[in-house]
Tab-separated table of N, CA and C in Angstrom:
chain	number	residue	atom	x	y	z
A	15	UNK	N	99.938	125.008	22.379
A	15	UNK	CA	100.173	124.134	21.259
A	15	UNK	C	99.817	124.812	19.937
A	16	UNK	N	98.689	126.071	20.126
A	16	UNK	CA	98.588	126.234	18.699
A	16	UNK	C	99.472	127.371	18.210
A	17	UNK	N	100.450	128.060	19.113
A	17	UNK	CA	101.400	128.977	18.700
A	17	UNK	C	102.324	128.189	18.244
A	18	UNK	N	102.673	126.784	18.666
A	18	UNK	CA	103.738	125.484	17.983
A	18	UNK	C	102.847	125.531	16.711
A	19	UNK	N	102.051	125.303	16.481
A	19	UNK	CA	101.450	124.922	15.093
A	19	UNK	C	101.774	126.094	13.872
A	20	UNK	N	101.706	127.213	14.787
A	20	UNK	CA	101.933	128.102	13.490
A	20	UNK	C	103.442	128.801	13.101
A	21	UNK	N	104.047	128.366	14.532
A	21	UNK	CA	105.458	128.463	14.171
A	21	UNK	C	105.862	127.427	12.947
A	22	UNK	N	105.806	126.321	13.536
A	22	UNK	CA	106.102	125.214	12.486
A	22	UNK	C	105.479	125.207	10.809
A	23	UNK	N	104.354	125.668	10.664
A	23	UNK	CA	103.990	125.935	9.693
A	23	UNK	C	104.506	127.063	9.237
A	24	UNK	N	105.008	128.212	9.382
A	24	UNK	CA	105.605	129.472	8.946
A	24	UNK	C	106.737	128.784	8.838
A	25	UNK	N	107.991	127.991	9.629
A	25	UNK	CA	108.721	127.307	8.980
A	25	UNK	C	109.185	126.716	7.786
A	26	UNK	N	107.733	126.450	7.654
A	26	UNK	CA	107.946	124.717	6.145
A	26	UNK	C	107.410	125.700	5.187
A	27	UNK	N	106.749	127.247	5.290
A	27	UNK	CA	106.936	127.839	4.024
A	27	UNK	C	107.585	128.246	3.573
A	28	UNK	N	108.275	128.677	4.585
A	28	UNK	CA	110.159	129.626	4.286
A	28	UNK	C	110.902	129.284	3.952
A	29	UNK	N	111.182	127.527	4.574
A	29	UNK	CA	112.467	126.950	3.810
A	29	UNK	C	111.599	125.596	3.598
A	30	UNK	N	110.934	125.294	2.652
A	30	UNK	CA	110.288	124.063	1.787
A	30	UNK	C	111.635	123.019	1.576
A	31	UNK	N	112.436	123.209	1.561
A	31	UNK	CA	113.516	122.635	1.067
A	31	UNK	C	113.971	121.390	2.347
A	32	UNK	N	114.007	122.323	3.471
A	32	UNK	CA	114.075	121.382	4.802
A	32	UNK	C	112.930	120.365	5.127
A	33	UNK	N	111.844	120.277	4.756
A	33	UNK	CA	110.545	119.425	5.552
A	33	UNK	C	110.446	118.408	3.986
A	34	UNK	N	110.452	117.455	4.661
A	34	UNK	CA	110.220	115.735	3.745
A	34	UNK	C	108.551	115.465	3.938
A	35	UNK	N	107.935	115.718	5.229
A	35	UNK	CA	106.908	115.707	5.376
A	35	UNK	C	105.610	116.737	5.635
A	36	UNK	N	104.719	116.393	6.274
A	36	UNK	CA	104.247	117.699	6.903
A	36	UNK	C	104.685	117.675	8.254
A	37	UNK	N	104.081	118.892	8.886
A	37	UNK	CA	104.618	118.977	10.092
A	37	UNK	C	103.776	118.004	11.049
A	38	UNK	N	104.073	117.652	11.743
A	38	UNK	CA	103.356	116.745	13.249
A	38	UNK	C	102.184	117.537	13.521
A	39	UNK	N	101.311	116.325	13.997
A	39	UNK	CA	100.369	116.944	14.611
A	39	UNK	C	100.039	117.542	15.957
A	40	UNK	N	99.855	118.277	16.180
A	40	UNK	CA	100.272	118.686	17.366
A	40	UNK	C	98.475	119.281	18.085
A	41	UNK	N	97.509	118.682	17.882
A	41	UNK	CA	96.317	118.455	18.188
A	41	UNK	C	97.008	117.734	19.592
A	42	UNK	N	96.406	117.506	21.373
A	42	UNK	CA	96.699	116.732	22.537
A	42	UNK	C	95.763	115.775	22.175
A	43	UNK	N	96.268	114.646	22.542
A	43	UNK	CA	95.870	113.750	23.269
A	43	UNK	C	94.504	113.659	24.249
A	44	UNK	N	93.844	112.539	24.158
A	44	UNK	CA	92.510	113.422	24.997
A	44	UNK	C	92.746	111.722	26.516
A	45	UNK	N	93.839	110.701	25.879
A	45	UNK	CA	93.680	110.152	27.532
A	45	UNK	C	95.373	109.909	27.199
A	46	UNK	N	96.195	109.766	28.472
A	46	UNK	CA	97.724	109.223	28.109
A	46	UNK	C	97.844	108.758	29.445
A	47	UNK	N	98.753	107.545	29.515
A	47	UNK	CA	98.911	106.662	30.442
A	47	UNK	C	99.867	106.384	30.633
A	48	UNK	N	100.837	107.194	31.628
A	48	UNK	CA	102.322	107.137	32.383
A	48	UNK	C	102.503	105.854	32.539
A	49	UNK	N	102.000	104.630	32.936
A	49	UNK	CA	102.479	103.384	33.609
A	49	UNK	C	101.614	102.417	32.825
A	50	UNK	N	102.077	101.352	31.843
A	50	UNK	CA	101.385	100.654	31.284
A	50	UNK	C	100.322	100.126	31.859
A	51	UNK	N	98.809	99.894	31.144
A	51	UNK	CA	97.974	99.338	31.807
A	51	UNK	C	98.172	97.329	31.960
A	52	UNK	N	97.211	96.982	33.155
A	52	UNK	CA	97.620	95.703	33.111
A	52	UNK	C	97.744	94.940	32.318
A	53	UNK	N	96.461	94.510	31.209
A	53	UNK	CA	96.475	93.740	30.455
A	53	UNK	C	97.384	94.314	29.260
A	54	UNK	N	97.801	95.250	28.667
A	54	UNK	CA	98.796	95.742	28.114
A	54	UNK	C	99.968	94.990	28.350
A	55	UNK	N	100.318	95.041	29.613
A	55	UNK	CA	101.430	94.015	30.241
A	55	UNK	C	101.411	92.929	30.360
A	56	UNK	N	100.451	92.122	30.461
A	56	UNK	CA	100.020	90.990	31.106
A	56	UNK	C	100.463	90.187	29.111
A	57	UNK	N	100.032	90.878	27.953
A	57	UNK	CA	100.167	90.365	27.226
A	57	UNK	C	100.899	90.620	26.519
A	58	UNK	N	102.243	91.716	26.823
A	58	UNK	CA	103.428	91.916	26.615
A	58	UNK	C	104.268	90.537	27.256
A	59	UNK	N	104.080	90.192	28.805
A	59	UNK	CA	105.047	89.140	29.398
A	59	UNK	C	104.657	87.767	28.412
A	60	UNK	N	102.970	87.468	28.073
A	60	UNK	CA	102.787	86.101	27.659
A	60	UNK	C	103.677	86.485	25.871
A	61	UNK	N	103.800	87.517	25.354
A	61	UNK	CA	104.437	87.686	24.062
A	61	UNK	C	105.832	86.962	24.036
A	62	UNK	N	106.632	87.908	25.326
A	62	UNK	CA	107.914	87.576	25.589
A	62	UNK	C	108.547	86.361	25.872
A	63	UNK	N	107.486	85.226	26.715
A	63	UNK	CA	107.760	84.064	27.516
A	63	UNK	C	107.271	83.240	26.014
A	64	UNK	N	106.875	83.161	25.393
A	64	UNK	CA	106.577	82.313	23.863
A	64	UNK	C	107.796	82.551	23.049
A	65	UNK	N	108.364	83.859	22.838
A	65	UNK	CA	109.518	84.153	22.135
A	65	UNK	C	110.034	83.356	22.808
A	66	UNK	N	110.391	83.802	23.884
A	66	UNK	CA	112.115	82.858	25.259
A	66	UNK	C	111.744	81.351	24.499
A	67	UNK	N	110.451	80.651	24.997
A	67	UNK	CA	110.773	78.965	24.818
A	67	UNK	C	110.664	78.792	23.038
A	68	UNK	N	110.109	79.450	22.242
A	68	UNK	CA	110.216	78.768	20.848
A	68	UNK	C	112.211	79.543	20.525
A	69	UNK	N	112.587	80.378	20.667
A	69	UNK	CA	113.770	80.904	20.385
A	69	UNK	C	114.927	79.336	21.529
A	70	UNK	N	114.177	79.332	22.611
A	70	UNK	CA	115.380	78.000	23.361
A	70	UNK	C	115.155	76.588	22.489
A	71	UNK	N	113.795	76.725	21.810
A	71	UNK	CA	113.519	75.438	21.148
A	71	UNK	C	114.465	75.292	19.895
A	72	UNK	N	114.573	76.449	18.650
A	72	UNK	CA	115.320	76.525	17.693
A	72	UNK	C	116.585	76.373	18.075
A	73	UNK	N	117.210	76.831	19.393
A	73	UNK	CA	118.810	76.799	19.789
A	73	UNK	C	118.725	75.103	19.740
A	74	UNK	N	118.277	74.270	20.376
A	74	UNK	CA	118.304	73.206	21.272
A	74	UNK	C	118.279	72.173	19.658
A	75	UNK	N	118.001	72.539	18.413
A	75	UNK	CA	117.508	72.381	17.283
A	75	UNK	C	118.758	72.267	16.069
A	76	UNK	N	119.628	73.207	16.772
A	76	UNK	CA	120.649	73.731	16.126
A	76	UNK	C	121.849	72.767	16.489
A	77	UNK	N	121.927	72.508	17.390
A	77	UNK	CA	123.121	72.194	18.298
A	77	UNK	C	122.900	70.390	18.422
C-alpha cells in the first residue's frame, strides 16, 4: 500500500490539473466485515418494514 501511496502522489504532482482532490487514503483498515453484522441487519430490516407500512399508508391516502 505504501508504493500505491507514492505512486499516486508522484501523479497529482505531474499533472495537478487532473486531481479535484487529494488522493485517497490508503492507510488499511484495522477490522472489515465481509457479511453484515446482526444488529446492523436486524436494524436495517426494522428501517425497511417502517418505510413499506408508512409509504402503503401515504398510497392508501392518495387514492
Amino acid at each position: 500500500m505504501e508504493k500505491q501511496k507514492h505512486i499516486y502522489e508522484a501523479a497529482q504532482v505531474n499533472h495537478p490539473e487532473r486531481w479535484a482532490q487529494e488522493t485517497r487514503n490508503w492507510e488499511p483498515n484495522q477490522c472489515v466485515a465481509l457479511n453484515p453484522m446482526r444488529e446492523e441487519r436486524r436494524i436495517y430490516i426494522r428501517k425497511a418494514r417502517f418505510l413499506l407500512k408508512h409509504e402503503s399508508n401515504k398510497m392508501r391516502q392518495l387514492y
